[in-house]
Amino acid sequence: MKLTDNVLHSFRVAKVFHENSDKINCFDFSSGGETVISSCDDDSIMLYDCQEGKPKRTLYSKKYCVDLIQYTHSANTVVYSSNKIDDTIRYLSLHGNNYSRYFPGHNKRAVALSMSPEDDAFISGSFDKSIHLWDLQSPNCQGMMHLQGKLVCSFDPKGLIFAAGVSSEMVNLYDLRSFDKGPFATFKMNYDRNCEWTSLEFSNDGKLILLSTNGGFLRLVDAFKGAMLHTFGGYNSKMVTLEASFTPDSQFIMIGSEDGKIHVWNGESGMKVAILDGKHTRPITCLQFNPKFMTFALHWVGKE
């Protein structure tokens, strides 16, 4: 089925899960879309079966807690950052519930984690104002850069370049093979003192960059020219940190709102095409679209 405006209007809440007792920090779907994994402030890692629509397994990281989480290229392993004890990133086997490797290096909490779509490389950005390049096969940092200001970062869909958003006003593009030489392109954005960038995401076709903020707007940027294409707003007046997501076809941008609605825009026209009812009145802080199936996952903060 192809995503269209009419198809988007037909989405309804199909399942609600109450396994977690605290705020969910992050979602990630496996590359095949069969499972989605979540990290939560109650120290749990929840694995859900997307085809059967039910919880599959619960793991815990009580010693370190679990913040950001990403699947590797295997649906049985993940990397995740912590927000307790230390700022080491951990490589976890979901099958054996044991750590395959540790990645120490950051001295403050990681705020961005992105797995290469092509190989075992991944990058992490931290409050320590550094971006580290890692390889799953080695505990040693493969490269590091220090930048001035808060960072968000992500690989492009081909794994050839990565982008770093710096101080909520600049996007740097780096060639993975020569990132130590500095960015090959820099895009300066209008700075808004009322909010900060909270995430950076490439569309699956590599043509667009989506900048989420903790303010009242999203920014859609041309990934080649750095031109600002659209600014989307009208969903967040309370400065809640909300996560936006592209649909897999790169056509639509979705984000939850402060009042439990889901807002959807067409990336080409910039027009809002739908406001979906999440059947809840609390802020939707996490939202991710399944890469293969016609579903998406979201998380409400708090309980009615």
JSON list of C-alpha atoms in Angstrom, two decimals, residues 121-281:
[
{"chain": "A", "resi": 121, "resn": "ALA", "atom": "CA", "xyz": [30.26, 1.96, 12.18]},
{"chain": "A", "resi": 122, "resn": "PHE", "atom": "CA", "xyz": [28.22, 4.24, 14.42]},
{"chain": "A", "resi": 123, "resn": "ILE", "atom": "CA", "xyz": [28.56, 7.77, 15.76]},
{"chain": "A", "resi": 124, "resn": "SER", "atom": "CA", "xyz": [27.66, 9.33, 19.08]},
{"chain": "A", "resi": 125, "resn": "GLY", "atom": "CA", "xyz": [27.33, 12.96, 20.10]},
{"chain": "A", "resi": 126, "resn": "SER", "atom": "CA", "xyz": [27.54, 14.10, 23.70]},
{"chain": "A", "resi": 127, "resn": "PHE", "atom": "CA", "xyz": [27.04, 17.01, 26.06]},
{"chain": "A", "resi": 128, "resn": "ASP", "atom": "CA", "xyz": [30.86, 16.99, 26.29]},
{"chain": "A", "resi": 129, "resn": "LYS", "atom": "CA", "xyz": [30.74, 18.72, 22.84]},
{"chain": "A", "resi": 130, "resn": "SER", "atom": "CA", "xyz": [32.37, 15.82, 21.02]},
{"chain": "A", "resi": 131, "resn": "ILE", "atom": "CA", "xyz": [31.36, 13.38, 18.29]},
{"chain": "A", "resi": 132, "resn": "HIS", "atom": "CA", "xyz": [32.95, 9.93, 18.43]},
{"chain": "A", "resi": 133, "resn": "LEU", "atom": "CA", "xyz": [33.16, 7.46, 15.56]},
{"chain": "A", "resi": 134, "resn": "TRP", "atom": "CA", "xyz": [33.04, 3.80, 16.59]},
{"chain": "A", "resi": 135, "resn": "ASP", "atom": "CA", "xyz": [33.19, 0.33, 15.07]},
{"chain": "A", "resi": 136, "resn": "LEU", "atom": "CA", "xyz": [31.28, -2.53, 16.67]},
{"chain": "A", "resi": 137, "resn": "GLN", "atom": "CA", "xyz": [34.33, -4.77, 16.33]},
{"chain": "A", "resi": 138, "resn": "SER", "atom": "CA", "xyz": [36.59, -2.59, 18.48]},
{"chain": "A", "resi": 139, "resn": "PRO", "atom": "CA", "xyz": [36.21, -0.87, 21.87]},
{"chain": "A", "resi": 140, "resn": "ASN", "atom": "CA", "xyz": [38.58, 1.88, 20.72]},
{"chain": "A", "resi": 141, "resn": "CYS", "atom": "CA", "xyz": [37.28, 5.13, 19.31]},
{"chain": "A", "resi": 142, "resn": "GLN", "atom": "CA", "xyz": [37.96, 5.25, 15.56]},
{"chain": "A", "resi": 143, "resn": "GLY", "atom": "CA", "xyz": [37.90, 9.02, 15.43]},
{"chain": "A", "resi": 144, "resn": "MET", "atom": "CA", "xyz": [36.80, 12.03, 17.43]},
{"chain": "A", "resi": 145, "resn": "MET", "atom": "CA", "xyz": [36.06, 15.69, 16.85]},
{"chain": "A", "resi": 146, "resn": "HIS", "atom": "CA", "xyz": [35.43, 18.50, 19.30]},
{"chain": "A", "resi": 147, "resn": "LEU", "atom": "CA", "xyz": [32.90, 21.13, 18.33]},
{"chain": "A", "resi": 148, "resn": "GLN", "atom": "CA", "xyz": [31.66, 24.22, 20.11]},
{"chain": "A", "resi": 149, "resn": "GLY", "atom": "CA", "xyz": [28.14, 23.88, 21.41]},
{"chain": "A", "resi": 150, "resn": "LYS", "atom": "CA", "xyz": [25.41, 21.30, 21.84]},
{"chain": "A", "resi": 151, "resn": "LEU", "atom": "CA", "xyz": [25.46, 18.57, 19.17]},
{"chain": "A", "resi": 152, "resn": "VAL", "atom": "CA", "xyz": [23.02, 16.44, 17.24]},
{"chain": "A", "resi": 153, "resn": "CYS", "atom": "CA", "xyz": [24.24, 14.07, 14.53]},
{"chain": "A", "resi": 154, "resn": "SER", "atom": "CA", "xyz": [23.18, 11.33, 12.13]},
{"chain": "A", "resi": 155, "resn": "PHE", "atom": "CA", "xyz": [24.39, 9.19, 9.24]},
{"chain": "A", "resi": 156, "resn": "ASP", "atom": "CA", "xyz": [22.92, 9.67, 5.79]},
{"chain": "A", "resi": 157, "resn": "PRO", "atom": "CA", "xyz": [21.00, 6.67, 4.32]},
{"chain": "A", "resi": 158, "resn": "LYS", "atom": "CA", "xyz": [24.01, 5.47, 2.29]},
{"chain": "A", "resi": 159, "resn": "GLY", "atom": "CA", "xyz": [26.45, 5.60, 5.19]},
{"chain": "A", "resi": 160, "resn": "LEU", "atom": "CA", "xyz": [28.89, 7.74, 3.19]},
{"chain": "A", "resi": 161, "resn": "ILE", "atom": "CA", "xyz": [28.50, 10.98, 5.08]},
{"chain": "A", "resi": 162, "resn": "PHE", "atom": "CA", "xyz": [27.19, 12.16, 8.41]},
{"chain": "A", "resi": 163, "resn": "ALA", "atom": "CA", "xyz": [25.75, 15.47, 9.49]},
{"chain": "A", "resi": 164, "resn": "ALA", "atom": "CA", "xyz": [26.35, 17.33, 12.74]},
{"chain": "A", "resi": 165, "resn": "GLY", "atom": "CA", "xyz": [24.08, 20.08, 13.99]},
{"chain": "A", "resi": 166, "resn": "VAL", "atom": "CA", "xyz": [26.10, 22.49, 16.12]},
{"chain": "A", "resi": 167, "resn": "SER", "atom": "CA", "xyz": [24.78, 25.01, 18.65]},
{"chain": "A", "resi": 168, "resn": "SER", "atom": "CA", "xyz": [21.31, 24.92, 17.05]},
{"chain": "A", "resi": 169, "resn": "GLU", "atom": "CA", "xyz": [22.49, 27.18, 14.23]},
{"chain": "A", "resi": 170, "resn": "MET", "atom": "CA", "xyz": [24.85, 25.28, 11.93]},
{"chain": "A", "resi": 171, "resn": "VAL", "atom": "CA", "xyz": [24.80, 21.96, 10.03]},
{"chain": "A", "resi": 172, "resn": "ASN", "atom": "CA", "xyz": [28.17, 20.46, 9.05]},
{"chain": "A", "resi": 173, "resn": "LEU", "atom": "CA", "xyz": [28.45, 17.64, 6.51]},
{"chain": "A", "resi": 174, "resn": "TYR", "atom": "CA", "xyz": [31.40, 15.22, 6.82]},
{"chain": "A", "resi": 175, "resn": "ASP", "atom": "CA", "xyz": [32.75, 12.58, 4.47]},
{"chain": "A", "resi": 176, "resn": "LEU", "atom": "CA", "xyz": [33.23, 9.45, 6.57]},
{"chain": "A", "resi": 177, "resn": "ARG", "atom": "CA", "xyz": [36.53, 8.67, 4.82]},
{"chain": "A", "resi": 178, "resn": "SER", "atom": "CA", "xyz": [38.06, 12.07, 5.58]},
{"chain": "A", "resi": 179, "resn": "PHE", "atom": "CA", "xyz": [36.06, 13.56, 8.43]},
{"chain": "A", "resi": 180, "resn": "ASP", "atom": "CA", "xyz": [39.29, 14.46, 10.27]},
{"chain": "A", "resi": 181, "resn": "LYS", "atom": "CA", "xyz": [39.88, 17.11, 7.58]},
{"chain": "A", "resi": 182, "resn": "GLY", "atom": "CA", "xyz": [36.73, 18.94, 8.64]},
{"chain": "A", "resi": 183, "resn": "PRO", "atom": "CA", "xyz": [33.32, 19.38, 7.01]},
{"chain": "A", "resi": 184, "resn": "PHE", "atom": "CA", "xyz": [33.03, 19.50, 3.22]},
{"chain": "A", "resi": 185, "resn": "ALA", "atom": "CA", "xyz": [29.91, 21.67, 3.54]},
{"chain": "A", "resi": 186, "resn": "THR", "atom": "CA", "xyz": [28.51, 23.97, 6.22]},
{"chain": "A", "resi": 187, "resn": "PHE", "atom": "CA", "xyz": [24.99, 25.38, 6.30]},
{"chain": "A", "resi": 188, "resn": "LYS", "atom": "CA", "xyz": [24.28, 28.33, 8.58]},
{"chain": "A", "resi": 189, "resn": "MET", "atom": "CA", "xyz": [20.72, 28.55, 9.87]},
{"chain": "A", "resi": 190, "resn": "ASN", "atom": "CA", "xyz": [18.76, 31.31, 11.53]},
{"chain": "A", "resi": 191, "resn": "TYR", "atom": "CA", "xyz": [19.38, 31.06, 15.25]},
{"chain": "A", "resi": 192, "resn": "ASP", "atom": "CA", "xyz": [16.38, 31.03, 17.58]},
{"chain": "A", "resi": 193, "resn": "ARG", "atom": "CA", "xyz": [17.26, 31.80, 21.18]},
{"chain": "A", "resi": 194, "resn": "ASN", "atom": "CA", "xyz": [13.95, 30.38, 22.39]},
{"chain": "A", "resi": 195, "resn": "CYS", "atom": "CA", "xyz": [14.74, 26.74, 21.60]},
{"chain": "A", "resi": 196, "resn": "GLU", "atom": "CA", "xyz": [17.45, 24.17, 20.83]},
{"chain": "A", "resi": 197, "resn": "TRP", "atom": "CA", "xyz": [17.77, 21.46, 18.21]},
{"chain": "A", "resi": 198, "resn": "THR", "atom": "CA", "xyz": [17.05, 18.08, 19.78]},
{"chain": "A", "resi": 199, "resn": "SER", "atom": "CA", "xyz": [17.60, 15.72, 16.83]},
{"chain": "A", "resi": 200, "resn": "LEU", "atom": "CA", "xyz": [18.73, 15.60, 13.21]},
{"chain": "A", "resi": 201, "resn": "GLU", "atom": "CA", "xyz": [17.45, 13.02, 10.72]},
{"chain": "A", "resi": 202, "resn": "PHE", "atom": "CA", "xyz": [17.98, 12.35, 7.02]},
{"chain": "A", "resi": 203, "resn": "SER", "atom": "CA", "xyz": [15.09, 11.26, 4.84]},
{"chain": "A", "resi": 204, "resn": "ASN", "atom": "CA", "xyz": [15.49, 7.78, 3.34]},
{"chain": "A", "resi": 205, "resn": "ASP", "atom": "CA", "xyz": [16.15, 9.23, -0.11]},
{"chain": "A", "resi": 206, "resn": "GLY", "atom": "CA", "xyz": [18.97, 11.36, 1.34]},
{"chain": "A", "resi": 207, "resn": "LYS", "atom": "CA", "xyz": [17.57, 14.59, -0.07]},
{"chain": "A", "resi": 208, "resn": "LEU", "atom": "CA", "xyz": [16.22, 16.15, 3.12]},
{"chain": "A", "resi": 209, "resn": "ILE", "atom": "CA", "xyz": [17.34, 16.86, 6.68]},
{"chain": "A", "resi": 210, "resn": "LEU", "atom": "CA", "xyz": [14.78, 17.25, 9.45]},
{"chain": "A", "resi": 211, "resn": "LEU", "atom": "CA", "xyz": [15.72, 19.31, 12.50]},
{"chain": "A", "resi": 212, "resn": "SER", "atom": "CA", "xyz": [13.56, 18.74, 15.58]},
{"chain": "A", "resi": 213, "resn": "THR", "atom": "CA", "xyz": [13.56, 21.32, 18.36]},
{"chain": "A", "resi": 214, "resn": "ASN", "atom": "CA", "xyz": [12.25, 21.69, 21.89]},
{"chain": "A", "resi": 215, "resn": "GLY", "atom": "CA", "xyz": [10.31, 24.72, 20.71]},
{"chain": "A", "resi": 216, "resn": "GLY", "atom": "CA", "xyz": [7.26, 25.22, 18.58]},
{"chain": "A", "resi": 217, "resn": "PHE", "atom": "CA", "xyz": [8.61, 24.31, 15.15]},
{"chain": "A", "resi": 218, "resn": "LEU", "atom": "CA", "xyz": [10.47, 21.82, 12.94]},
{"chain": "A", "resi": 219, "resn": "ARG", "atom": "CA", "xyz": [12.79, 22.76, 10.12]},
{"chain": "A", "resi": 220, "resn": "LEU", "atom": "CA", "xyz": [13.10, 20.91, 6.81]},
{"chain": "A", "resi": 221, "resn": "VAL", "atom": "CA", "xyz": [16.39, 21.52, 5.00]},
{"chain": "A", "resi": 222, "resn": "ASP", "atom": "CA", "xyz": [17.70, 20.61, 1.55]},
{"chain": "A", "resi": 223, "resn": "ALA", "atom": "CA", "xyz": [20.53, 18.15, 2.29]},
{"chain": "A", "resi": 224, "resn": "PHE", "atom": "CA", "xyz": [22.57, 19.25, -0.74]},
{"chain": "A", "resi": 225, "resn": "LYS", "atom": "CA", "xyz": [22.20, 23.02, -0.74]},
{"chain": "A", "resi": 226, "resn": "GLY", "atom": "CA", "xyz": [21.36, 23.74, 2.88]},
{"chain": "A", "resi": 227, "resn": "ALA", "atom": "CA", "xyz": [18.34, 25.80, 1.87]},
{"chain": "A", "resi": 228, "resn": "MET", "atom": "CA", "xyz": [15.49, 26.03, 4.33]},
{"chain": "A", "resi": 229, "resn": "LEU", "atom": "CA", "xyz": [12.52, 24.44, 2.58]},
{"chain": "A", "resi": 230, "resn": "HIS", "atom": "CA", "xyz": [9.78, 24.56, 5.20]},
{"chain": "A", "resi": 231, "resn": "THR", "atom": "CA", "xyz": [9.14, 25.38, 8.85]},
{"chain": "A", "resi": 232, "resn": "PHE", "atom": "CA", "xyz": [6.35, 23.40, 10.52]},
{"chain": "A", "resi": 233, "resn": "GLY", "atom": "CA", "xyz": [4.60, 24.62, 13.67]},
{"chain": "A", "resi": 234, "resn": "GLY", "atom": "CA", "xyz": [1.34, 24.73, 15.56]},
{"chain": "A", "resi": 235, "resn": "TYR", "atom": "CA", "xyz": [1.82, 21.62, 17.69]},
{"chain": "A", "resi": 236, "resn": "ASN", "atom": "CA", "xyz": [3.91, 22.64, 20.73]},
{"chain": "A", "resi": 237, "resn": "SER", "atom": "CA", "xyz": [3.41, 25.83, 22.74]},
{"chain": "A", "resi": 238, "resn": "LYS", "atom": "CA", "xyz": [4.72, 24.41, 26.03]},
{"chain": "A", "resi": 239, "resn": "MET", "atom": "CA", "xyz": [8.33, 23.84, 24.86]},
{"chain": "A", "resi": 240, "resn": "VAL", "atom": "CA", "xyz": [8.11, 20.07, 25.37]},
{"chain": "A", "resi": 241, "resn": "THR", "atom": "CA", "xyz": [10.84, 18.00, 23.71]},
{"chain": "A", "resi": 242, "resn": "LEU", "atom": "CA", "xyz": [9.02, 16.05, 20.97]},
{"chain": "A", "resi": 243, "resn": "GLU", "atom": "CA", "xyz": [10.46, 13.67, 18.39]},
{"chain": "A", "resi": 244, "resn": "ALA", "atom": "CA", "xyz": [9.64, 14.02, 14.68]},
{"chain": "A", "resi": 245, "resn": "SER", "atom": "CA", "xyz": [9.97, 11.33, 12.03]},
{"chain": "A", "resi": 246, "resn": "PHE", "atom": "CA", "xyz": [9.94, 10.93, 8.25]},
{"chain": "A", "resi": 247, "resn": "THR", "atom": "CA", "xyz": [7.70, 8.31, 6.72]},
{"chain": "A", "resi": 248, "resn": "PRO", "atom": "CA", "xyz": [9.79, 5.63, 4.94]},
{"chain": "A", "resi": 249, "resn": "ASP", "atom": "CA", "xyz": [8.96, 7.01, 1.48]},
{"chain": "A", "resi": 250, "resn": "SER", "atom": "CA", "xyz": [10.42, 10.41, 2.53]},
{"chain": "A", "resi": 251, "resn": "GLN", "atom": "CA", "xyz": [7.11, 12.03, 1.53]},
{"chain": "A", "resi": 252, "resn": "PHE", "atom": "CA", "xyz": [5.64, 13.01, 4.90]},
{"chain": "A", "resi": 253, "resn": "ILE", "atom": "CA", "xyz": [6.86, 14.39, 8.22]},
{"chain": "A", "resi": 254, "resn": "MET", "atom": "CA", "xyz": [5.10, 13.38, 11.43]},
{"chain": "A", "resi": 255, "resn": "ILE", "atom": "CA", "xyz": [5.32, 14.58, 15.02]},
{"chain": "A", "resi": 256, "resn": "GLY", "atom": "CA", "xyz": [3.31, 14.16, 18.19]},
{"chain": "A", "resi": 257, "resn": "SER", "atom": "CA", "xyz": [1.95, 17.19, 19.98]},
{"chain": "A", "resi": 258, "resn": "GLU", "atom": "CA", "xyz": [1.60, 18.52, 23.49]},
{"chain": "A", "resi": 259, "resn": "ASP", "atom": "CA", "xyz": [-2.06, 17.42, 23.59]},
{"chain": "A", "resi": 260, "resn": "GLY", "atom": "CA", "xyz": [-1.80, 13.86, 22.25]},
{"chain": "A", "resi": 261, "resn": "LYS", "atom": "CA", "xyz": [-2.47, 14.57, 18.58]},
{"chain": "A", "resi": 262, "resn": "ILE", "atom": "CA", "xyz": [-0.22, 13.55, 15.66]},
{"chain": "A", "resi": 263, "resn": "HIS", "atom": "CA", "xyz": [0.48, 16.24, 13.06]},
{"chain": "A", "resi": 264, "resn": "VAL", "atom": "CA", "xyz": [1.46, 15.27, 9.50]},
{"chain": "A", "resi": 265, "resn": "TRP", "atom": "CA", "xyz": [2.85, 17.49, 6.73]},
{"chain": "A", "resi": 266, "resn": "ASN", "atom": "CA", "xyz": [3.73, 16.91, 3.10]},
{"chain": "A", "resi": 267, "resn": "GLY", "atom": "CA", "xyz": [7.46, 17.53, 2.77]},
{"chain": "A", "resi": 268, "resn": "GLU", "atom": "CA", "xyz": [7.28, 18.80, -0.81]},
{"chain": "A", "resi": 269, "resn": "SER", "atom": "CA", "xyz": [4.41, 21.26, -0.48]},
{"chain": "A", "resi": 270, "resn": "GLY", "atom": "CA", "xyz": [4.85, 22.06, 3.20]},
{"chain": "A", "resi": 271, "resn": "MET", "atom": "CA", "xyz": [1.10, 21.71, 3.70]},
{"chain": "A", "resi": 272, "resn": "LYS", "atom": "CA", "xyz": [-0.40, 20.01, 6.73]},
{"chain": "A", "resi": 273, "resn": "VAL", "atom": "CA", "xyz": [-2.29, 16.95, 5.47]},
{"chain": "A", "resi": 274, "resn": "ALA", "atom": "CA", "xyz": [-3.63, 15.36, 8.66]},
{"chain": "A", "resi": 275, "resn": "ILE", "atom": "CA", "xyz": [-4.08, 15.68, 12.41]},
{"chain": "A", "resi": 276, "resn": "LEU", "atom": "CA", "xyz": [-4.57, 12.22, 13.87]},
{"chain": "A", "resi": 277, "resn": "ASP", "atom": "CA", "xyz": [-6.25, 11.50, 17.19]},
{"chain": "A", "resi": 278, "resn": "GLY", "atom": "CA", "xyz": [-3.92, 9.64, 19.53]},
{"chain": "A", "resi": 279, "resn": "LYS", "atom": "CA", "xyz": [-6.79, 8.89, 21.95]},
{"chain": "A", "resi": 280, "resn": "HIS", "atom": "CA", "xyz": [-4.89, 10.57, 24.76]},
{"chain": "A", "resi": 281, "resn": "THR", "atom": "CA", "xyz": [-4.38, 14.12, 26.00]}
]
